[in-house]
XYZ file of C-alpha atoms in Angstrom:
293
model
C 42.336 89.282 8.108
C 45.866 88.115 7.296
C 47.643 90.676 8.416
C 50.219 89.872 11.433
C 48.459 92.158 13.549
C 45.694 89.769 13.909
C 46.809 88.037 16.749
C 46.951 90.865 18.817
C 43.482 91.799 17.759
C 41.805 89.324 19.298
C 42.968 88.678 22.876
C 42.045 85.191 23.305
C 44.729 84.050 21.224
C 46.842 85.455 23.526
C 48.293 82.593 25.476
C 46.283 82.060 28.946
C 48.282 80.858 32.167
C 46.269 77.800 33.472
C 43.718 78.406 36.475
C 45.125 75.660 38.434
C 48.469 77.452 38.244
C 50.297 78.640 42.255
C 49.494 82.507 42.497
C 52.893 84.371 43.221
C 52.751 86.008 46.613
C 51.847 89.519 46.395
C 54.734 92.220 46.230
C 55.853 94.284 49.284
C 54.027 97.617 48.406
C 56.248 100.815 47.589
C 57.722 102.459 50.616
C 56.739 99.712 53.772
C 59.252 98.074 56.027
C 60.510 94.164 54.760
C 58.488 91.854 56.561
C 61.102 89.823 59.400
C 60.592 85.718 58.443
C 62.628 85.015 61.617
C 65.028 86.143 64.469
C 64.764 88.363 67.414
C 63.640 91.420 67.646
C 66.291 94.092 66.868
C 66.643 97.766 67.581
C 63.890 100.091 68.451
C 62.716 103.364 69.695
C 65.865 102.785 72.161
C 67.999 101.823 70.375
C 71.926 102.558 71.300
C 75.545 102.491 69.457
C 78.091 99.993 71.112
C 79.898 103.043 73.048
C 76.128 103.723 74.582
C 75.250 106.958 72.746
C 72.021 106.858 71.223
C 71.580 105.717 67.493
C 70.083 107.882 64.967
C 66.856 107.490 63.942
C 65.281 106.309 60.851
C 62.678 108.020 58.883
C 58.776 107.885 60.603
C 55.986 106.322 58.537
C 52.863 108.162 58.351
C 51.536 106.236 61.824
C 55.262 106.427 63.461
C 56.061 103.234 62.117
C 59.890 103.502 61.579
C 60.910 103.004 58.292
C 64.602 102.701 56.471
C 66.260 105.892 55.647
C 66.261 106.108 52.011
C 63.294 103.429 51.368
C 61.574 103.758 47.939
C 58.656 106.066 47.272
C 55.157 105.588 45.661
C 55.632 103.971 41.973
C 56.101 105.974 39.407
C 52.735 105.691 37.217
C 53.548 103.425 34.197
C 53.952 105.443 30.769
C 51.318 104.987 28.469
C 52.688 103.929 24.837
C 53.059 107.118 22.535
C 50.637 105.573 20.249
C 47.812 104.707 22.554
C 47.998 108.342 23.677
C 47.245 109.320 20.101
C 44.745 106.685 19.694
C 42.723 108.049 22.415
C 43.086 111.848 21.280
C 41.639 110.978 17.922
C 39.263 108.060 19.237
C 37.838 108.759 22.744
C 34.840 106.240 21.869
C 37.202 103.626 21.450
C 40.452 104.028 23.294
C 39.024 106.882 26.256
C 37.130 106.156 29.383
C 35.231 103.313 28.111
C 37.238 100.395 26.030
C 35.146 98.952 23.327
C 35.817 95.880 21.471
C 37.631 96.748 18.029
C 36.169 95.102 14.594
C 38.884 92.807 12.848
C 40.940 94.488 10.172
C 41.197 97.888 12.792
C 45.223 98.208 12.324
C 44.625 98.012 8.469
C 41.794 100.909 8.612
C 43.722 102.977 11.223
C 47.326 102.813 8.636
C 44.903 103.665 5.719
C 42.777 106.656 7.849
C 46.790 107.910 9.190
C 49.001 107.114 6.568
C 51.384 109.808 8.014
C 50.934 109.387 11.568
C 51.652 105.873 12.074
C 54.662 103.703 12.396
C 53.341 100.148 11.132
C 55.464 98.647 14.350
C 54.910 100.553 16.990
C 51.078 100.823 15.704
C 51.378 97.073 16.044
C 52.977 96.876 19.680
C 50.376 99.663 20.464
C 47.210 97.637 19.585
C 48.967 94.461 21.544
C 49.258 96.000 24.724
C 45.434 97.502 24.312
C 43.940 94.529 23.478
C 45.305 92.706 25.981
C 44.709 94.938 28.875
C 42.138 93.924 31.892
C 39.812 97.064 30.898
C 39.917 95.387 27.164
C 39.030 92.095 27.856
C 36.394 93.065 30.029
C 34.478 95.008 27.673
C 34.846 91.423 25.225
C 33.819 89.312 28.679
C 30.529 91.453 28.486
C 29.897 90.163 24.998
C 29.655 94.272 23.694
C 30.305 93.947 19.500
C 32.966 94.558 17.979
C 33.148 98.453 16.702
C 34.515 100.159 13.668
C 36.728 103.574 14.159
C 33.343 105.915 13.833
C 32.177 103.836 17.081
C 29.435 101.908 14.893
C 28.794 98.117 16.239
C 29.558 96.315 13.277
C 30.100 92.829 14.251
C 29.199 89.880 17.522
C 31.728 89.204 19.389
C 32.394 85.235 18.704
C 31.631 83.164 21.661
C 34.728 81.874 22.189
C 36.542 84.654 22.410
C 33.626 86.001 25.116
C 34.231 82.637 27.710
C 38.753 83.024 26.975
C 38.102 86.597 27.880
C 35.846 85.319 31.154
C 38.723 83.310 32.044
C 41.301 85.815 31.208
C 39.609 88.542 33.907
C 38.775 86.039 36.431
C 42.193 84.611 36.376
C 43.576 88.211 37.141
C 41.430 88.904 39.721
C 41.587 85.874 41.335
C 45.377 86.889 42.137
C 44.372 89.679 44.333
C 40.381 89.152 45.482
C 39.592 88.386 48.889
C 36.361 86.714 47.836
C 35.292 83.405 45.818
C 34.890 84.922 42.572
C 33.866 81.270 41.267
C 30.233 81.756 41.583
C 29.748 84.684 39.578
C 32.233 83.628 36.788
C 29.979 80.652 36.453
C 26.529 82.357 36.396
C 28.287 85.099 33.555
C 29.559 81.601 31.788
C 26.023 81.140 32.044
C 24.999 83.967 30.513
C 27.285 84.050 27.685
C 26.776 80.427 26.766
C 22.573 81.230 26.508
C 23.498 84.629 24.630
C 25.182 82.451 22.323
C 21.971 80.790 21.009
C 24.365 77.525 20.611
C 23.332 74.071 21.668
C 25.285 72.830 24.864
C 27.737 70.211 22.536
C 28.281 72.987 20.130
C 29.140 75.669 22.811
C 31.513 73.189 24.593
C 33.721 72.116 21.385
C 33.820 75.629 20.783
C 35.021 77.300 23.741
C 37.399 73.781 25.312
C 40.634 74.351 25.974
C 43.819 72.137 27.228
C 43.503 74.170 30.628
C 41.157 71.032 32.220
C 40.852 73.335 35.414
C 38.881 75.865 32.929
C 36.724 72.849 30.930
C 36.156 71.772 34.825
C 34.521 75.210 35.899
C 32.664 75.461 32.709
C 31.209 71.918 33.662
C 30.085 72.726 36.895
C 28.655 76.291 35.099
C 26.376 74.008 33.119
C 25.713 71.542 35.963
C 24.246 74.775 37.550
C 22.410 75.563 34.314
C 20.676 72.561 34.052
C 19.552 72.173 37.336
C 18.131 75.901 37.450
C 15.967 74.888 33.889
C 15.044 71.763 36.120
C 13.532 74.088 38.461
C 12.236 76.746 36.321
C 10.061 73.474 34.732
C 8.613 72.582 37.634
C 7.450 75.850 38.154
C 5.919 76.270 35.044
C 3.979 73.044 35.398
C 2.956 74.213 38.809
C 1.778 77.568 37.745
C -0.156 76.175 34.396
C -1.663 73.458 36.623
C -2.557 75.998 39.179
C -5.048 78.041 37.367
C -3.759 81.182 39.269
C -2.877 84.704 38.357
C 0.880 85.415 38.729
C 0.564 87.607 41.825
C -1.518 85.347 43.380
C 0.898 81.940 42.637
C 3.901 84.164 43.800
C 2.231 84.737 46.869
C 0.726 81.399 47.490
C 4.456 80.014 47.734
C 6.040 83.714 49.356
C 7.439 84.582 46.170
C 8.295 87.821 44.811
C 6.161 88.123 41.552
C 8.448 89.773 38.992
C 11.187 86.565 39.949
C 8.158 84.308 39.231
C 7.526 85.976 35.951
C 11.144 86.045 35.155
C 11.679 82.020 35.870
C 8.457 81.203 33.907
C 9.592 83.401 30.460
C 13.099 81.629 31.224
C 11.172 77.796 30.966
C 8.845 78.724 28.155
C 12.014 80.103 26.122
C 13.461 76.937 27.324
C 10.648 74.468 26.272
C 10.358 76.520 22.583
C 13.861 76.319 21.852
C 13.925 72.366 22.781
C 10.458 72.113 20.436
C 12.700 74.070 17.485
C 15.876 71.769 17.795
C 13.534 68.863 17.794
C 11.839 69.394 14.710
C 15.087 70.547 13.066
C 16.292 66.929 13.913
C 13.069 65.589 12.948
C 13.185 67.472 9.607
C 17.162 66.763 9.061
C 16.672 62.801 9.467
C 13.132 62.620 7.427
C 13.465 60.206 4.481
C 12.877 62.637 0.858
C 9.940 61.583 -1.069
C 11.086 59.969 -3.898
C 11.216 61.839 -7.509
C 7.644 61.901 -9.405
C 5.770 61.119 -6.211
């Protein structure tokens, strides 16, 4: 598509704040007291006026926490763009509860389907701010396909734009979590690099960035990958050389049998995809046969 819109289509070209980047200190919420960073104590429940009469008190917090007279109240609930409003009244499948991933070329079908109802610009701005929003990017993290305005999946989601989205949400979240979200970002890196049916050098100049704190996580994701096939070969071998049923290996070693099963498809998809790629390279470096032969 060569539209200008394009950009804001597809969130990962969206520029992505490093993960090694200092996370700004979280914002006094709406309505509680500043925070002292030093002094004495000052004033109180007794609190007095120089010519001893007693001072007026402040506002109570909900738990009788005093709180400044005129503090500010809950947020106001940010607006919602007109245009997003309308894109969600006339496509709930897309823009309602559930965010799905929009095919390339949407702003050029939605102008053509509402010639009448929408500004070019602020249709633009509109699709920006969707497309870049957490709930967005975490239906394209998911790897869902892309989807046309009747809600039809029309198109994969390329892979790189599945791991900058991965980042994207992580990053985020990482900002206000209270847990190491590392571990599951790298088994979902995981995930989307296998869904991707791309070999491990392909995947990697692919998805690389100039963020080397991102390449790093990514590295340790497929240090994990590789030594979870390591295992799931070893059980294989075991279980073929074992002559047992699958209930009865799983419980030979305290397994749970359905895991078992689960590790042994993962090695055998493994060990066929490795047989493929070798006799692709096989095939791709055989000599031809000469002409007339």
């Amino acid at each position: 598509m060569t539209d200008s819109v394009s950009a804001q289509e597809q969130p990962h070209t969206a520029p992505v704040e490093p993960l090694a980047a200092p996370v700004a200190a979280a914002p006094t919420e709406a309505g509680a007291p500043p925070q002292r960073t030093g002094g004495s104590r000052r004033g109180g429940r007794n609190r007095r006026n120089a010519d001893g009469r007693q001072a007026p008190r402040s506002a109570e917090g909900a738990e009788g926490a005093t709180v400044p007279t005129g503090a500010p109240g809950p947020r106001a609930p940010q607006r919602v763009h007109p245009a997003l409003e309308q894109l969600a009244g006339l496509y709930p499948h897309l823009f309602g509860a559930v965010f799905r991933p929009l095919k390339r070329g949407i702003f050029q079908d939605l102008l053509a389907a509402h010639p009448e109802l929408f500004e070019r610009e602020a249709l633009k701005v509109a699709l920006g701010i969707h497309t870049r929003s957490t709930r967005y990017l975490q239906s394209v993290a998911a790897g869902d396909k892309r989807h046309d305005l009747q809600g039809q999946p029309v198109e994969d989601m390329a892979p790189e734009h599945v791991h900058h989205a991965l980042l994207e949400v992580y990053r985020r979240k990482k900002a206000r979590a209270t847990e190491d979200l590392l571990p599951k970002l790298r088994n979902r890196m995981i995930a989307a690099f296998e869904a991707s049916g791309l070999t491990r050098e392909a995947y990697t100049e692919l998805v690389q960035s100039r963020d080397e704190a991102a390449n790093a996580i990514l590295e340790e994701a497929f240090a994990e990958w590789a030594a979870r096939n390591a295992k799931d070969e070893a059980l294989l071998r075991a279980f073929e050389a074992s002559g047992q049923t699958l209930e009865a290996f799983a419980d030979m070693y305290g397994m749970v049998p359905r895991t078992v099963g689960q590790q042994l498809d993962r090695a055998r998809r493994l060990a066929s995809a490795a047989a493929a790629a070798a006799a692709a390279a096989d095939a791709s470096t055989a000599t031809p046969a000469p002409e007339g032969a």
